[in-house]
mmCIF file of C-alpha atoms in Angstrom:
data_model
loop_
_atom_site.group_PDB
_atom_site.id
_atom_site.type_symbol
_atom_site.label_atom_id
_atom_site.label_comp_id
_atom_site.label_asym_id
_atom_site.label_seq_id
_atom_site.Cartn_x
_atom_site.Cartn_y
_atom_site.Cartn_z
ATOM 1 C CA MET A 1 22.537 7.460 -31.993
ATOM 2 C CA THR A 2 25.480 8.651 -34.170
ATOM 3 C CA ASP A 3 28.044 8.060 -31.214
ATOM 4 C CA MET A 4 26.239 3.950 -31.157
ATOM 5 C CA LEU A 5 26.876 3.203 -34.507
ATOM 6 C CA SER A 6 30.521 4.630 -34.917
ATOM 7 C CA ARG A 7 32.290 4.631 -31.811
ATOM 8 C CA PRO A 8 35.201 6.370 -33.494
ATOM 9 C CA GLY A 9 38.601 6.169 -31.113
ATOM 10 C CA SER A 10 41.448 8.700 -30.114
ATOM 11 C CA ARG A 11 43.093 10.533 -32.642
ATOM 12 C CA ASP A 12 46.055 10.923 -31.136
ATOM 13 C CA GLY A 13 45.848 7.268 -31.068
ATOM 14 C CA GLY A 14 45.322 6.165 -27.054
ATOM 15 C CA PRO A 15 42.699 3.945 -26.199
ATOM 16 C CA PRO A 16 39.309 4.419 -27.337
ATOM 17 C CA PRO A 17 36.520 5.492 -25.022
ATOM 18 C CA ALA A 18 34.451 4.006 -22.636
ATOM 19 C CA PRO A 19 31.425 2.002 -24.348
ATOM 20 C CA ASP A 20 27.712 3.465 -23.011
ATOM 21 C CA PRO A 21 26.219 2.142 -20.722
ATOM 22 C CA ALA A 22 23.089 3.158 -22.177
ATOM 23 C CA ALA A 23 24.979 1.480 -25.990
ATOM 24 C CA ALA A 24 24.267 -2.480 -24.421
ATOM 25 C CA PRO A 25 22.330 -3.743 -26.230
ATOM 26 C CA THR A 26 18.180 -4.831 -24.005
ATOM 27 C CA LYS A 27 16.639 -8.241 -23.848
ATOM 28 C CA PRO A 28 12.992 -8.125 -26.093
ATOM 29 C CA VAL A 29 9.992 -7.780 -23.803
ATOM 30 C CA LEU A 30 8.984 -10.676 -23.506
ATOM 31 C CA LEU A 31 12.104 -12.056 -22.456
ATOM 32 C CA ALA A 32 12.453 -9.228 -20.006
ATOM 33 C CA ALA A 33 9.037 -9.287 -18.622
ATOM 34 C CA VAL A 34 9.564 -12.941 -17.364
ATOM 35 C CA ILE A 35 12.626 -12.525 -15.917
ATOM 36 C CA GLY A 36 11.253 -10.049 -13.994
ATOM 37 C CA ALA A 37 8.066 -12.360 -12.963
ATOM 38 C CA GLY A 38 10.204 -15.564 -12.078
ATOM 39 C CA ALA A 39 12.347 -13.303 -10.374
ATOM 40 C CA CYS A 40 9.787 -11.670 -7.754
ATOM 41 C CA LEU A 41 7.721 -15.320 -7.956
ATOM 42 C CA LEU A 42 10.611 -16.813 -6.583
ATOM 43 C CA THR A 43 11.970 -14.113 -3.491
ATOM 44 C CA GLY A 44 7.638 -13.400 -2.727
ATOM 45 C CA LEU A 45 7.930 -18.124 -2.492
ATOM 46 C CA LEU A 46 11.120 -18.434 0.067
ATOM 47 C CA ALA A 47 10.165 -15.390 1.873
ATOM 48 C CA CYS A 48 7.736 -17.408 2.389
ATOM 49 C CA ALA A 49 8.600 -20.547 2.749
ATOM 50 C CA ALA A 50 11.337 -19.890 5.321
ATOM 51 C CA VAL A 51 9.341 -18.666 7.615
ATOM 52 C CA ALA A 52 6.818 -21.535 7.160
ATOM 53 C CA VAL A 53 9.776 -24.049 7.744
ATOM 54 C CA VAL A 54 11.488 -22.271 10.485
ATOM 55 C CA GLY A 55 7.899 -22.572 11.667
ATOM 56 C CA TRP A 56 8.037 -26.128 11.425
ATOM 57 C CA LEU A 57 11.370 -26.313 12.457
ATOM 58 C CA ALA A 58 10.200 -24.415 16.651
ATOM 59 C CA ALA A 59 7.599 -27.028 16.683
ATOM 60 C CA SER A 60 8.879 -29.716 15.458
ATOM 61 C CA PHE A 61 5.871 -32.009 14.167
ATOM 62 C CA GLY A 62 4.669 -32.625 10.340
ATOM 63 C CA GLY A 63 6.805 -32.575 7.356
ATOM 64 C CA ALA A 64 8.994 -30.073 5.950
ATOM 65 C CA SER A 65 7.405 -30.350 2.544
ATOM 66 C CA GLY A 66 4.269 -29.474 4.903
ATOM 67 C CA ALA A 67 5.733 -26.625 5.395
ATOM 68 C CA VAL A 68 6.511 -25.204 2.366
ATOM 69 C CA LYS A 69 3.097 -26.178 1.412
ATOM 70 C CA ALA A 70 2.208 -24.186 4.363
ATOM 71 C CA GLY A 71 4.682 -21.075 2.794
ATOM 72 C CA ALA A 72 3.048 -20.945 -0.577
ATOM 73 C CA ALA A 73 -0.264 -21.506 0.714
ATOM 74 C CA VAL A 74 0.103 -17.640 2.568
ATOM 75 C CA TRP A 75 1.810 -16.910 0.235
ATOM 76 C CA LEU A 76 -1.706 -17.608 -2.585
ATOM 77 C CA VAL A 77 -3.245 -15.803 0.557
ATOM 78 C CA ALA A 78 -1.532 -13.238 0.421
ATOM 79 C CA HIS A 79 -3.161 -12.633 -2.984
ATOM 80 C CA LYS A 80 -6.551 -12.727 -1.794
ATOM 81 C CA ALA A 81 -6.997 -16.324 -2.840
ATOM 82 C CA GLY A 82 -8.737 -18.247 -0.390
ATOM 83 C CA ALA A 83 -7.596 -21.122 1.192
ATOM 84 C CA THR A 84 -9.993 -23.325 2.395
ATOM 85 C CA PHE A 85 -10.153 -26.331 4.650
ATOM 86 C CA GLY A 86 -12.170 -28.802 6.698
ATOM 87 C CA GLY A 87 -13.265 -26.635 9.337
ATOM 88 C CA GLY A 88 -13.573 -23.454 7.468
ATOM 89 C CA SER A 89 -11.182 -21.242 5.319
ATOM 90 C CA VAL A 90 -8.223 -17.803 5.508
ATOM 91 C CA THR A 91 -9.885 -15.156 3.474
ATOM 92 C CA ILE A 92 -8.027 -12.123 5.217
ATOM 93 C CA ALA A 93 -4.486 -11.262 3.566
ATOM 94 C CA PRO A 94 -2.496 -10.491 5.514
ATOM 95 C CA LEU A 95 -1.366 -6.817 4.053
ATOM 96 C CA GLY A 96 2.298 -6.132 5.251
ATOM 97 C CA LEU A 97 3.069 -9.165 2.883
ATOM 98 C CA THR A 98 0.376 -8.229 0.076
ATOM 99 C CA LEU A 99 2.607 -4.459 0.752
ATOM 100 C CA PHE A 100 6.642 -6.548 0.049
ATOM 101 C CA LEU A 101 5.232 -8.740 -2.451
ATOM 102 C CA ALA A 102 3.298 -5.635 -4.849
ATOM 103 C CA TRP A 103 7.541 -3.833 -3.594
ATOM 104 C CA CYS A 104 9.111 -6.885 -5.691
ATOM 105 C CA LEU A 105 6.405 -6.177 -8.704
ATOM 106 C CA TYR A 106 7.444 -2.518 -8.349
ATOM 107 C CA ARG A 107 10.577 -3.599 -8.859
ATOM 108 C CA ALA A 108 10.218 -6.300 -11.672
ATOM 109 C CA GLY A 109 7.958 -3.640 -13.371
ATOM 110 C CA ARG A 110 11.387 -0.955 -13.479
ATOM 111 C CA PHE A 111 13.859 -3.729 -14.296
ATOM 112 C CA THR A 112 11.889 -4.633 -17.090
ATOM 113 C CA ALA A 113 11.309 -1.414 -18.571
ATOM 114 C CA ARG A 114 15.070 -1.547 -18.154
ATOM 115 C CA VAL A 115 16.553 -3.848 -19.230
ATOM 116 C CA SER A 116 14.048 -4.094 -22.515
ATOM 117 C CA GLY A 117 14.415 -0.879 -23.105
ATOM 118 C CA ALA A 118 10.654 -0.442 -24.017
ATOM 119 C CA ASP A 119 9.603 3.715 -24.283
ATOM 120 C CA LYS A 120 6.559 3.423 -26.984
ATOM 121 C CA THR A 121 3.164 2.037 -25.241
ATOM 122 C CA GLY A 122 3.095 -1.173 -26.789
ATOM 123 C CA GLU A 123 5.907 -2.539 -25.820
ATOM 124 C CA LEU A 124 4.720 -0.337 -22.715
ATOM 125 C CA ALA A 125 1.381 -2.616 -23.154
ATOM 126 C CA LEU A 126 3.409 -5.514 -23.464
ATOM 127 C CA ALA A 127 5.480 -5.682 -20.937
ATOM 128 C CA SER A 128 2.592 -5.067 -18.213
ATOM 129 C CA GLY A 129 0.823 -7.436 -19.586
ATOM 130 C CA VAL A 130 2.961 -10.114 -20.035
ATOM 131 C CA LEU A 131 4.561 -9.747 -16.398
ATOM 132 C CA ALA A 132 1.333 -9.685 -14.902
ATOM 133 C CA VAL A 133 0.395 -12.820 -16.609
ATOM 134 C CA THR A 134 2.674 -14.568 -16.286
ATOM 135 C CA TYR A 135 2.612 -14.561 -12.512
ATOM 136 C CA GLY A 136 -0.673 -14.948 -12.584
ATOM 137 C CA LEU A 137 -0.162 -18.497 -14.756
ATOM 138 C CA ALA A 138 2.692 -19.275 -11.931
ATOM 139 C CA ALA A 139 0.216 -18.830 -9.060
ATOM 140 C CA LEU A 140 -2.900 -21.076 -10.706
ATOM 141 C CA PHE A 141 0.227 -23.990 -11.394
ATOM 142 C CA ILE A 142 0.681 -23.064 -7.212
ATOM 143 C CA ALA A 143 -2.195 -23.575 -6.481
ATOM 144 C CA LEU A 144 -3.013 -26.853 -7.766
ATOM 145 C CA LEU A 145 0.406 -28.503 -6.350
ATOM 146 C CA THR A 146 -0.646 -26.570 -3.281
ATOM 147 C CA SER A 147 -4.059 -28.233 -3.250
ATOM 148 C CA ASP A 148 -4.407 -31.391 -2.045
ATOM 149 C CA ASN A 149 -6.759 -33.563 0.095
ATOM 150 C CA SER A 150 -6.242 -31.482 3.487
ATOM 151 C CA VAL A 151 -6.719 -27.688 2.541
ATOM 152 C CA LYS A 152 -8.421 -26.063 -1.487
ATOM 153 C CA ILE A 153 -7.056 -22.621 -3.294
ATOM 154 C CA SER A 154 -9.032 -21.727 -6.004
ATOM 155 C CA PRO A 155 -6.632 -21.428 -9.071
ATOM 156 C CA TRP A 156 -9.163 -19.382 -10.582
ATOM 157 C CA SER A 157 -9.679 -17.344 -8.136
ATOM 158 C CA ALA A 158 -5.626 -17.296 -7.131
ATOM 159 C CA PHE A 159 -4.273 -16.425 -11.027
ATOM 160 C CA LEU A 160 -7.101 -13.363 -10.896
ATOM 161 C CA GLY A 161 -5.847 -11.927 -6.916
ATOM 162 C CA ALA A 162 -1.932 -12.205 -8.447
ATOM 163 C CA ALA A 163 -2.733 -10.600 -11.823
ATOM 164 C CA THR A 164 -4.110 -7.912 -10.636
ATOM 165 C CA LEU A 165 -2.195 -7.773 -8.377
ATOM 166 C CA ALA A 166 0.693 -7.439 -10.722
ATOM 167 C CA ILE A 167 -0.993 -5.428 -13.316
ATOM 168 C CA ILE A 168 -1.521 -2.986 -10.531
ATOM 169 C CA ALA A 169 2.563 -2.636 -9.418
ATOM 170 C CA GLY A 170 3.909 -3.686 -12.886
ATOM 171 C CA THR A 171 2.107 -1.140 -14.439
ATOM 172 C CA ALA A 172 3.357 1.726 -12.210
ATOM 173 C CA GLY A 173 7.533 0.658 -12.119
ATOM 174 C CA VAL A 174 7.067 0.025 -15.514
ATOM 175 C CA LEU A 175 6.506 3.498 -16.323
ATOM 176 C CA VAL A 176 8.041 4.921 -14.075
ATOM 177 C CA GLU A 177 10.905 4.061 -15.708
ATOM 178 C CA SER A 178 10.617 3.879 -19.211
ATOM 179 C CA GLY A 179 9.453 7.753 -17.778
ATOM 180 C CA ALA A 180 5.943 7.579 -19.005
ATOM 181 C CA ALA A 181 4.353 8.427 -15.815
ATOM 182 C CA ALA A 182 6.271 11.951 -15.521
ATOM 183 C CA ASP A 183 4.505 11.783 -19.699
ATOM 184 C CA ILE A 184 1.302 11.392 -18.111
ATOM 185 C CA ALA A 185 1.762 13.514 -15.396
ATOM 186 C CA ASP A 186 2.228 16.375 -17.640
ATOM 187 C CA ALA A 187 -0.398 15.671 -19.655
ATOM 188 C CA THR A 188 -2.633 15.865 -16.187
ATOM 189 C CA PRO A 189 -4.730 19.011 -15.570
ATOM 190 C CA THR A 190 -2.918 20.395 -12.571
ATOM 191 C CA GLY A 191 -5.495 21.186 -10.087
ATOM 192 C CA LEU A 192 -5.963 16.424 -10.447
ATOM 193 C CA ARG A 193 -2.392 16.245 -10.551
ATOM 194 C CA ASP A 194 -1.754 18.455 -7.293
ATOM 195 C CA ALA A 195 -4.657 16.773 -4.739
ATOM 196 C CA VAL A 196 -2.550 12.386 -5.867
ATOM 197 C CA PRO A 197 0.616 13.718 -3.645
ATOM 198 C CA ALA A 198 -2.373 15.821 -1.676
ATOM 199 C CA ALA A 199 -5.104 12.586 -1.357
ATOM 200 C CA ALA A 200 -1.766 10.366 -0.103
ATOM 201 C CA ALA A 201 -0.935 12.839 2.148
ATOM 202 C CA ALA A 202 -4.241 12.693 3.642
ATOM 203 C CA VAL A 203 -3.549 8.672 4.349
ATOM 204 C CA LEU A 204 -0.866 9.006 5.608
ATOM 205 C CA SER A 205 -2.152 11.359 7.900
ATOM 206 C CA VAL A 206 -4.501 9.378 8.535
ATOM 207 C CA VAL A 207 -2.695 5.504 9.803
ATOM 208 C CA ALA A 208 -0.211 7.653 11.345
ATOM 209 C CA ILE A 209 -2.368 9.116 14.185
ATOM 210 C CA ALA A 210 -4.212 5.090 13.888
ATOM 211 C CA ALA A 211 -0.853 3.811 14.418
ATOM 212 C CA LEU A 212 0.355 6.835 17.251
ATOM 213 C CA LEU A 213 -2.836 5.783 18.947
ATOM 214 C CA TYR A 214 -1.917 1.722 18.627
ATOM 215 C CA ALA A 215 1.038 3.042 19.541
ATOM 216 C CA VAL A 216 -0.062 4.123 23.193
ATOM 217 C CA ILE A 217 -2.183 1.658 24.186
ATOM 218 C CA LEU A 218 -0.299 -1.320 23.240
ATOM 219 C CA ALA A 219 2.063 -0.014 25.516
ATOM 220 C CA ILE A 220 -0.353 0.487 28.099
ATOM 221 C CA HIS A 221 -1.404 -2.599 28.494
ATOM 222 C CA PHE A 222 2.573 -4.029 27.901
ATOM 223 C CA SER A 223 1.659 -6.643 30.435
ATOM 224 C CA ARG A 224 -1.222 -8.449 28.197
ATOM 225 C CA VAL A 225 1.478 -8.045 25.799
ATOM 226 C CA THR A 226 4.110 -10.092 28.022
ATOM 227 C CA SER A 227 1.354 -12.637 29.459
ATOM 228 C CA MET A 228 0.179 -13.841 26.224
ATOM 229 C CA LEU A 229 4.340 -14.091 25.106
ATOM 230 C CA GLU A 230 4.255 -16.568 28.733
ATOM 231 C CA LEU A 231 1.354 -18.206 27.630
ATOM 232 C CA LEU A 232 2.184 -18.965 23.907
ATOM 233 C CA ASP A 233 5.978 -20.161 25.245
ATOM 234 C CA ALA A 234 6.950 -19.822 21.634
ATOM 235 C CA GLY A 235 11.082 -19.966 22.722
ATOM 236 C CA PRO A 236 13.470 -18.192 20.483
ATOM 237 C CA VAL A 237 12.752 -19.749 17.031
ATOM 238 C CA GLY A 238 9.108 -19.541 17.758
ATOM 239 C CA SER A 239 9.550 -16.101 18.609
ATOM 240 C CA VAL A 240 10.836 -15.378 15.407
ATOM 241 C CA VAL A 241 8.104 -16.561 13.604
ATOM 242 C CA LEU A 242 5.239 -14.773 15.632
ATOM 243 C CA PHE A 243 7.437 -11.797 14.817
ATOM 244 C CA ALA A 244 6.588 -12.553 11.281
ATOM 245 C CA ILE A 245 3.346 -13.065 11.815
ATOM 246 C CA CYS A 246 2.403 -10.405 13.198
ATOM 247 C CA LEU A 247 4.416 -7.996 11.089
ATOM 248 C CA MET A 248 2.068 -9.055 8.331
ATOM 249 C CA LEU A 249 -1.014 -8.350 9.669
ATOM 250 C CA LEU A 250 0.355 -4.940 11.697
ATOM 251 C CA PRO A 251 -1.766 -2.771 8.647
ATOM 252 C CA ASN A 252 -4.032 -4.837 8.194
ATOM 253 C CA VAL A 253 -4.338 -3.925 12.727
ATOM 254 C CA LEU A 254 -3.793 0.333 11.639
ATOM 255 C CA LEU A 255 -6.324 -0.762 9.299
ATOM 256 C CA TYR A 256 -8.906 -1.397 11.913
ATOM 257 C CA VAL A 257 -8.012 0.909 14.306
ATOM 258 C CA VAL A 258 -8.825 3.678 11.671
ATOM 259 C CA ALA A 259 -12.531 2.347 11.288
ATOM 260 C CA PHE A 260 -12.478 2.961 14.826
ATOM 261 C CA LEU A 261 -11.311 5.858 14.621
ATOM 262 C CA ALA A 262 -13.848 6.786 12.098
ATOM 263 C CA GLY A 263 -16.841 5.644 14.513
ATOM 264 C CA PRO A 264 -18.671 2.320 12.603
ATOM 265 C CA GLY A 265 -15.474 0.584 13.975
ATOM 266 C CA PHE A 266 -14.511 -3.313 13.535
ATOM 267 C CA GLN A 267 -14.928 -6.694 14.549
ATOM 268 C CA LEU A 268 -12.810 -9.241 16.063
ATOM 269 C CA GLY A 269 -15.240 -12.773 14.715
ATOM 270 C CA VAL A 270 -19.040 -13.163 14.708
ATOM 271 C CA GLY A 271 -21.107 -11.277 16.912
ATOM 272 C CA THR A 272 -18.367 -9.220 18.062
ATOM 273 C CA SER A 273 -18.187 -5.285 17.558
ATOM 274 C CA ILE A 274 -14.880 -3.022 18.550
ATOM 275 C CA ALA A 275 -15.765 1.193 18.692
ATOM 276 C CA PRO A 276 -16.448 4.028 20.225
ATOM 277 C CA THR A 277 -19.191 3.136 21.444
ATOM 278 C CA GLY A 278 -18.759 0.465 22.769
ATOM 279 C CA VAL A 279 -16.553 -2.663 22.960
ATOM 280 C CA ASP A 280 -18.190 -5.940 22.938
ATOM 281 C CA VAL A 281 -15.883 -8.333 21.502
ATOM 282 C CA GLY A 282 -15.065 -12.119 24.627
ATOM 283 C CA ASN A 283 -11.890 -13.836 24.256
ATOM 284 C CA LEU A 284 -8.944 -13.081 21.595
ATOM 285 C CA PRO A 285 -6.276 -16.071 20.716
ATOM 286 C CA ALA A 286 -3.954 -15.028 22.239
ATOM 287 C CA LEU A 287 -1.608 -12.146 19.611
ATOM 288 C CA PRO A 288 0.474 -9.945 21.042
ATOM 289 C CA LEU A 289 -1.336 -7.858 18.687
ATOM 290 C CA LEU A 290 -4.433 -7.781 20.162
ATOM 291 C CA ALA A 291 -3.720 -6.951 23.225
ATOM 292 C CA ALA A 292 -4.430 -3.592 23.123
ATOM 293 C CA VAL A 293 -7.985 -4.167 22.344
ATOM 294 C CA PRO A 294 -10.140 -2.404 24.602
ATOM 295 C CA THR A 295 -12.457 -5.239 27.272
ATOM 296 C CA ASP A 296 -15.953 -5.413 26.712
ATOM 297 C CA GLY A 297 -18.071 -2.060 27.701
ATOM 298 C CA ALA A 298 -17.460 1.811 27.555
ATOM 299 C CA THR A 299 -15.158 3.173 25.870
ATOM 300 C CA SER A 300 -13.129 6.748 26.935
ATOM 301 C CA THR A 301 -14.419 9.525 25.887
ATOM 302 C CA TYR A 302 -11.078 10.304 24.475
ATOM 303 C CA LEU A 303 -12.265 8.790 22.232
ATOM 304 C CA LEU A 304 -14.727 9.957 21.102
ATOM 305 C CA VAL A 305 -13.467 13.169 20.732
ATOM 306 C CA LEU A 306 -10.172 11.340 18.350
ATOM 307 C CA THR A 307 -13.488 10.865 16.159
ATOM 308 C CA ALA A 308 -14.080 14.273 15.027
ATOM 309 C CA LEU A 309 -10.268 15.293 14.650
ATOM 310 C CA VAL A 310 -8.409 12.428 13.169
ATOM 311 C CA PRO A 311 -10.337 13.043 9.405
ATOM 312 C CA LEU A 312 -10.541 16.952 10.652
ATOM 313 C CA ALA A 313 -6.283 16.726 11.042
ATOM 314 C CA ALA A 314 -5.872 14.860 7.487
ATOM 315 C CA GLY A 315 -8.072 17.715 6.065
ATOM 316 C CA VAL A 316 -6.140 20.683 6.480
ATOM 317 C CA VAL A 317 -2.896 18.583 5.448
ATOM 318 C CA ALA A 318 -4.084 17.863 1.997
ATOM 319 C CA GLY A 319 -5.991 21.196 2.038
ATOM 320 C CA LEU A 320 -2.052 22.513 3.274
ATOM 321 C CA VAL A 321 -0.323 20.197 0.196
ATOM 322 C CA ILE A 322 -2.566 21.538 -2.126
ATOM 323 C CA THR A 323 -2.301 25.569 -2.012
ATOM 324 C CA ARG A 324 1.769 24.424 -1.629
ATOM 325 C CA ARG A 325 1.576 23.469 -4.448
ATOM 326 C CA GLY A 326 -0.409 24.878 -6.332
ATOM 327 C CA LEU A 327 0.797 28.279 -5.964
ATOM 328 C CA LYS A 328 4.207 27.544 -7.427
ATOM 329 C CA THR A 329 2.482 26.957 -10.563
ATOM 330 C CA VAL A 330 2.018 29.946 -13.045
ATOM 331 C CA GLU A 331 -1.412 29.959 -13.763
ATOM 332 C CA SER A 332 -2.082 30.106 -9.830
ATOM 333 C CA GLU A 333 -2.672 33.840 -9.829
ATOM 334 C CA ALA A 334 -5.582 33.182 -12.309
ATOM 335 C CA LEU A 335 -7.683 30.986 -9.872
ATOM 336 C CA GLY A 336 -9.471 32.790 -6.957
ATOM 337 C CA TRP A 337 -9.913 30.949 -3.813
ATOM 338 C CA ASP A 338 -12.810 28.962 -4.787
ATOM 339 C CA ALA A 339 -10.569 26.878 -6.830
ATOM 340 C CA PHE A 340 -8.343 25.477 -4.255
ATOM 341 C CA ALA A 341 -11.692 25.468 -1.753
ATOM 342 C CA LEU A 342 -12.756 22.791 -5.134
ATOM 343 C CA ARG A 343 -8.992 21.378 -4.690
ATOM 344 C CA GLY A 344 -8.996 20.577 -1.499
ATOM 345 C CA ALA A 345 -12.785 18.632 -0.921
ATOM 346 C CA ILE A 346 -11.459 16.345 -4.649
ATOM 347 C CA ALA A 347 -8.613 15.339 -2.948
ATOM 348 C CA ALA A 348 -10.025 14.925 0.241
ATOM 349 C CA LEU A 349 -12.166 12.395 -1.389
ATOM 350 C CA LEU A 350 -9.490 10.313 -3.814
ATOM 351 C CA ALA A 351 -8.525 9.514 -0.164
ATOM 352 C CA GLY A 352 -11.616 8.267 1.005
ATOM 353 C CA LEU A 353 -11.517 6.399 -1.668
ATOM 354 C CA THR A 354 -8.073 4.950 -0.707
ATOM 355 C CA LEU A 355 -9.122 3.983 2.724
ATOM 356 C CA MET A 356 -12.405 2.298 1.941
ATOM 357 C CA ILE A 357 -10.247 0.605 -0.703
ATOM 358 C CA LEU A 358 -8.295 -0.793 1.684
ATOM 359 C CA MET A 359 -10.592 -1.000 4.547
ATOM 360 C CA VAL A 360 -12.123 -4.114 2.661
ATOM 361 C CA LEU A 361 -8.998 -6.405 2.105
ATOM 362 C CA ALA A 362 -8.524 -5.343 5.305
ATOM 363 C CA GLY A 363 -10.888 -8.020 5.675
ATOM 364 C CA GLY A 364 -12.360 -11.692 5.745
ATOM 365 C CA SER A 365 -12.757 -15.038 7.246
ATOM 366 C CA ALA A 366 -10.165 -15.940 9.494
ATOM 367 C CA GLY A 367 -11.010 -19.999 10.094
ATOM 368 C CA PRO A 368 -13.683 -22.052 11.585
ATOM 369 C CA GLY A 369 -16.783 -21.201 14.124
ATOM 370 C CA ARG A 370 -16.209 -17.970 15.194
ATOM 371 C CA MET A 371 -13.217 -16.616 13.640
ATOM 372 C CA ALA A 372 -15.124 -16.712 10.391
ATOM 373 C CA GLU A 373 -16.056 -13.077 10.113
ATOM 374 C CA VAL A 374 -12.824 -10.674 10.433
ATOM 375 C CA GLY A 375 -12.857 -7.127 9.283
ATOM 376 C CA ILE A 376 -14.714 -4.024 9.270
ATOM 377 C CA PRO A 377 -17.679 -5.120 8.013
ATOM 378 C CA GLY A 378 -18.705 -1.160 7.752
ATOM 379 C CA ALA A 379 -15.862 -0.150 5.038
ATOM 380 C CA VAL A 380 -18.491 2.019 3.462
ATOM 381 C CA PRO A 381 -19.644 4.110 5.978
ATOM 382 C CA ALA A 382 -16.431 4.478 7.650
ATOM 383 C CA ALA A 383 -15.212 5.959 4.920
ATOM 384 C CA GLY A 384 -18.010 7.782 4.017
ATOM 385 C CA VAL A 385 -16.775 9.599 7.881
ATOM 386 C CA LEU A 386 -13.933 10.411 7.287
ATOM 387 C CA THR A 387 -14.363 11.382 3.773
ATOM 388 C CA ALA A 388 -17.064 14.635 4.754
ATOM 389 C CA GLY A 389 -14.534 15.367 7.602
ATOM 390 C CA MET A 390 -11.405 15.395 5.310
ATOM 391 C CA ALA A 391 -13.365 17.018 2.844
ATOM 392 C CA LEU A 392 -14.087 19.876 4.883
ATOM 393 C CA ALA A 393 -11.304 21.062 7.078
ATOM 394 C CA ALA A 394 -9.686 20.389 3.245
ATOM 395 C CA ALA A 395 -11.411 22.192 0.956
ATOM 396 C CA ILE A 396 -11.866 25.645 4.678
ATOM 397 C CA THR A 397 -8.256 25.077 4.837
ATOM 398 C CA ALA A 398 -7.248 25.406 1.325
ATOM 399 C CA GLY A 399 -9.035 28.163 0.540
ATOM 400 C CA VAL A 400 -9.073 30.037 3.963
ATOM 401 C CA VAL A 401 -4.135 30.135 2.304
ATOM 402 C CA ALA A 402 -5.254 31.316 -1.195
ATOM 403 C CA ALA A 403 -7.003 33.376 -0.532
ATOM 404 C CA ARG A 404 -4.475 35.440 2.217
ATOM 405 C CA ARG A 405 -1.345 34.797 -0.217
ATOM 406 C CA PRO A 406 0.407 37.803 -0.575
ATOM 407 C CA VAL A 407 -0.930 39.577 -3.688
ATOM 408 C CA VAL A 408 1.970 40.580 -6.905
ATOM 409 C CA ALA A 409 1.213 43.976 -7.666
ATOM 410 C CA GLU A 410 1.879 44.381 -11.588
ATOM 411 C CA ALA A 411 4.742 46.210 -13.071
ATOM 412 C CA ASP A 412 3.425 50.223 -13.903
ATOM 413 C CA PRO A 413 5.200 50.150 -17.995
ATOM 414 C CA GLY A 414 5.826 54.184 -17.508
ATOM 415 C CA LEU A 415 8.603 53.636 -15.557
ATOM 416 C CA GLY A 416 11.069 51.901 -17.921
ATOM 417 C CA ASP A 417 10.489 54.297 -20.103
ATOM 418 C CA VAL A 418 11.380 57.270 -17.721
ATOM 419 C CA GLU A 419 14.178 55.278 -16.013
ATOM 420 C CA ARG A 420 15.645 55.365 -19.754
#
């Protein structure tokens, strides 16, 4: 503080020292949060509008204003604000776009904390609250502008969806940039603090195995992909739009594969079922992402084996992370194997809860008629199966590794006196 106020010049007559960038004047918290929310809003809207306009150019029908409205509607649907039209509704959020918007809001939160210099609890709460409310009100206003006689979007659902995403991702950015996240982590009990990265490792393991399985099956049925592309005949420009659509829906598909591996499976339409015990789906939309969906009938036996192995493998990863982190702490010598096993089970519970929330968000309505029900109706049972397998493997792995750790012999206090 003294350096910031005095700013003394050099005593030998030379130029004064360069100013410290940290001493630059900061913006008010309110203004910084509004700017951050506005920047995030423009980034998401422009990205969606650009894809919609490219699609309009490829389709060569309708108007540019309609394409921009369609892009805004997709942006709103990504916040779980359903769009209703004459024949049905679209409530399924493209999670790829949702994750991109969450990343933008996280960056907006970091920007807000950095330029405002917020470091007190009240300032951090104000930054997060203003960021979320500003972003939510902007979504409400866009919903009012987008709705017309053909498409209806609830302004309140748009506000709630956008504000919820902003309060989660934006607050995370504010806490990380201000250093409050590190303070919270330091104040958290060691067992719970170690369970969070272990749970994240378990979730990533399950999703990674699902992605690998999906890629293998898609490669095996690559001829279906080429047939769908020939049927669509989108052209170079339309192929860009199709690629963007597939990219936005890829996380949804991967979560469907996770539910498939868990056992309950998923559905791609009313009355359909895709599970390891059998497939009944009928005709599907010509979307290249769906080329990996098995045909009607019984599935391969190895898929039933994966249903048992995947949660066990993810639990082993969680248990290893728990012990690796826990054995580095000072109090590790006072903890028995049962304490590490309990931490592994807690990490599995957190991982299962996270997967359940993601599977619930991955579903919804994708249009009228048959596509009115798409997603994972058995998200809770699927998460329960995954949690049970991960908890068993994580507890056993953490307990065994902790029990086999080398015993550190206590130093004999009399040796020092002898050496002297």
